[in-house]
């Protein structure tokens, strides 16, 4: 979704007359408590790319919905071997959870489902294809989601 070509490429892949609805997910680690411990959460939110950025980025317009609020476990303790084992199990749990949270969208990405009929603002009903277009997160969260090393380049 970084260029206009992406939109045209997606539009060419669906039947004529249908509409691409680009979905933008975002995530950011958030503290849940103040001065009472190490409680953090990881909200996963969703918005539509068809909404203008000036509306989409303002909380008062409520253009984003929370898909999930994942808990962040406390800091690791123990020997290096134990910590490595815990890190691996946490990574597996994260990917299993994300698979479940994003599973309704997978049917469109894999071409299993047909388009949804949605009512538009002009009163017409359109066949729409929701497609995950972008994930907004910092480098550390992208590294967790892609199961790459934190200090490595995501392209390499």
CSV table of C-alpha atoms in Angstrom, one decimal:
chain,number,residue,atom,x,y,z
A,1,UNK,CA,0.0,0.0,0.0
A,2,UNK,CA,3.1,2.2,-0.3
A,3,UNK,CA,2.2,3.2,-3.8
A,4,UNK,CA,-0.8,3.7,-6.1
A,5,UNK,CA,0.5,0.8,-8.1
A,6,UNK,CA,-0.4,-1.6,-5.2
A,7,UNK,CA,-4.0,-0.5,-5.3
A,8,UNK,CA,-4.2,-1.0,-9.1
A,9,UNK,CA,-2.4,-4.4,-8.8
A,10,UNK,CA,-4.9,-5.6,-6.2
A,11,UNK,CA,-7.9,-4.3,-8.2
A,12,UNK,CA,-6.7,-6.2,-11.2
A,13,UNK,CA,-6.8,-9.5,-9.2
A,14,UNK,CA,-10.5,-9.2,-8.3
A,15,UNK,CA,-13.5,-9.3,-10.6
A,16,UNK,CA,-14.5,-6.1,-12.4
A,17,UNK,CA,-16.9,-3.9,-10.5
A,18,UNK,CA,-15.7,-5.2,-7.1
A,19,UNK,CA,-13.9,-3.0,-4.5
A,20,UNK,CA,-10.6,-3.6,-2.7
A,21,UNK,CA,-10.8,-2.6,1.0
A,22,UNK,CA,-7.3,-2.3,2.3
A,23,UNK,CA,-7.0,-3.2,5.9
A,24,UNK,CA,-4.3,-1.7,8.1
A,25,UNK,CA,-3.3,-3.4,11.3
A,26,UNK,CA,-1.2,-1.7,14.0
A,27,UNK,CA,0.3,-2.8,17.3
A,28,UNK,CA,2.2,-1.1,20.1
A,29,UNK,CA,3.3,-2.3,23.5
A,30,UNK,CA,1.3,-0.4,26.1
A,31,UNK,CA,1.7,-0.2,29.9
A,32,UNK,CA,-1.5,-1.2,31.6
A,33,UNK,CA,-0.7,-0.2,35.2
A,34,UNK,CA,1.1,2.8,36.7
A,35,UNK,CA,3.4,2.3,39.7
A,36,UNK,CA,2.1,-1.2,40.5
A,37,UNK,CA,4.2,-3.6,38.6
A,38,UNK,CA,5.3,-4.7,35.3
A,39,UNK,CA,1.9,-5.2,33.6
A,40,UNK,CA,1.9,-4.5,29.9
A,41,UNK,CA,-0.4,-5.4,27.0
A,42,UNK,CA,-0.1,-5.5,23.3
A,43,UNK,CA,-3.2,-4.2,21.5
A,44,UNK,CA,-3.7,-5.2,17.9
A,45,UNK,CA,-5.9,-2.7,16.2
A,46,UNK,CA,-7.5,-2.6,12.7
A,47,UNK,CA,-8.6,0.3,10.5
A,48,UNK,CA,-9.6,0.7,6.8
A,49,UNK,CA,-7.2,2.1,4.3
A,50,UNK,CA,-10.1,3.8,2.4
A,51,UNK,CA,-10.6,6.2,5.4
A,52,UNK,CA,-8.7,9.4,5.0
A,53,UNK,CA,-5.5,9.6,7.2
A,54,UNK,CA,-6.7,12.7,9.0
A,55,UNK,CA,-9.7,10.8,10.3
A,56,UNK,CA,-8.0,7.4,10.7
A,57,UNK,CA,-5.3,8.8,13.0
A,58,UNK,CA,-7.6,10.7,15.5
A,59,UNK,CA,-8.8,8.6,18.4
A,60,UNK,CA,-12.0,10.8,18.8
A,61,UNK,CA,-13.3,9.6,15.4
A,62,UNK,CA,-13.0,5.9,16.5
A,63,UNK,CA,-11.8,4.8,13.1
A,64,UNK,CA,-9.9,1.9,14.6
A,65,UNK,CA,-11.1,-1.2,16.4
A,66,UNK,CA,-9.2,-3.4,18.8
A,67,UNK,CA,-8.9,-7.0,17.5
A,68,UNK,CA,-7.1,-8.4,20.5
A,69,UNK,CA,-5.3,-7.3,23.6
A,70,UNK,CA,-2.4,-9.8,24.1
A,71,UNK,CA,-0.7,-9.9,27.5
A,72,UNK,CA,3.0,-9.5,27.6
A,73,UNK,CA,4.6,-12.0,30.0
A,74,UNK,CA,7.1,-10.7,32.7
A,75,UNK,CA,10.8,-10.5,32.1
A,76,UNK,CA,12.7,-13.8,31.8
A,77,UNK,CA,14.6,-15.2,34.7
A,78,UNK,CA,16.8,-18.4,35.0
A,79,UNK,CA,19.7,-19.8,33.3
A,80,UNK,CA,20.5,-19.0,29.6
A,81,UNK,CA,19.3,-22.4,28.5
A,82,UNK,CA,16.0,-22.0,30.3
A,83,UNK,CA,15.5,-18.5,28.9
A,84,UNK,CA,16.1,-19.7,25.4
A,85,UNK,CA,13.5,-22.5,25.8
A,86,UNK,CA,11.0,-20.0,27.2
A,87,UNK,CA,11.7,-17.5,24.3
A,88,UNK,CA,11.0,-20.3,21.8
A,89,UNK,CA,7.7,-21.3,23.5
A,90,UNK,CA,6.6,-17.6,23.7
A,91,UNK,CA,7.4,-17.2,20.0
A,92,UNK,CA,5.2,-20.2,19.1
A,93,UNK,CA,2.4,-19.0,21.3
A,94,UNK,CA,2.6,-15.5,19.7
A,95,UNK,CA,2.3,-17.0,16.2
A,96,UNK,CA,-0.5,-19.4,17.2
A,97,UNK,CA,-2.4,-16.5,18.8
A,98,UNK,CA,-1.9,-14.2,15.7
A,99,UNK,CA,-3.0,-17.0,13.5
A,100,UNK,CA,-6.3,-17.3,15.4
A,101,UNK,CA,-6.8,-13.5,15.6
A,102,UNK,CA,-6.2,-13.1,11.8
A,103,UNK,CA,-7.9,-16.3,10.7
A,104,UNK,CA,-11.1,-14.5,9.4
A,105,UNK,CA,-8.9,-12.5,7.0
A,106,UNK,CA,-7.1,-15.6,5.7
A,107,UNK,CA,-10.1,-16.7,3.7
A,108,UNK,CA,-9.8,-13.6,1.5
A,109,UNK,CA,-6.0,-13.8,1.2
A,110,UNK,CA,-6.1,-17.4,0.1
A,111,UNK,CA,-9.1,-16.9,-2.3
A,112,UNK,CA,-11.3,-19.4,-0.3
A,113,UNK,CA,-14.2,-17.0,0.1
A,114,UNK,CA,-16.0,-14.7,-2.2
A,115,UNK,CA,-16.4,-11.0,-1.7
A,116,UNK,CA,-18.7,-9.6,1.0
A,117,UNK,CA,-21.7,-7.4,0.2
A,118,UNK,CA,-21.3,-4.1,2.1
A,119,UNK,CA,-23.5,-1.0,2.2
A,120,UNK,CA,-21.6,2.1,1.1
A,121,UNK,CA,-22.2,5.7,2.3
A,122,UNK,CA,-24.0,6.5,-1.0
A,123,UNK,CA,-26.7,3.9,-0.3
A,124,UNK,CA,-25.4,1.4,-2.8
A,125,UNK,CA,-24.4,-2.2,-2.0
A,126,UNK,CA,-20.9,-3.2,-3.3
A,127,UNK,CA,-19.0,-6.4,-3.4
A,128,UNK,CA,-15.9,-5.7,-1.3
A,129,UNK,CA,-12.6,-7.7,-0.8
A,130,UNK,CA,-10.9,-6.9,2.5
A,131,UNK,CA,-7.2,-7.4,2.0
A,132,UNK,CA,-4.5,-6.9,4.7
A,133,UNK,CA,-2.4,-4.1,3.2
A,134,UNK,CA,-0.1,-3.0,5.9
A,135,UNK,CA,1.1,-3.6,9.5
A,136,UNK,CA,2.2,-0.5,11.4
A,137,UNK,CA,4.6,-1.3,14.2
A,138,UNK,CA,8.1,-0.5,15.4
A,139,UNK,CA,11.1,-2.6,14.5
A,140,UNK,CA,11.0,-4.7,17.7
A,141,UNK,CA,7.4,-5.8,17.0
A,142,UNK,CA,8.1,-6.5,13.4
A,143,UNK,CA,11.0,-8.7,14.4
A,144,UNK,CA,8.7,-10.6,16.8
A,145,UNK,CA,5.9,-11.0,14.2
A,146,UNK,CA,8.3,-12.2,11.5
A,147,UNK,CA,10.4,-14.4,13.8
A,148,UNK,CA,13.6,-12.7,13.0
A,149,UNK,CA,16.5,-11.7,15.2
A,150,UNK,CA,16.1,-8.2,16.8
A,151,UNK,CA,19.5,-7.0,15.7
A,152,UNK,CA,19.3,-8.2,12.1
A,153,UNK,CA,18.1,-6.5,9.0
A,154,UNK,CA,14.6,-7.5,8.0
A,155,UNK,CA,15.5,-7.6,4.3
A,156,UNK,CA,18.6,-9.9,4.7
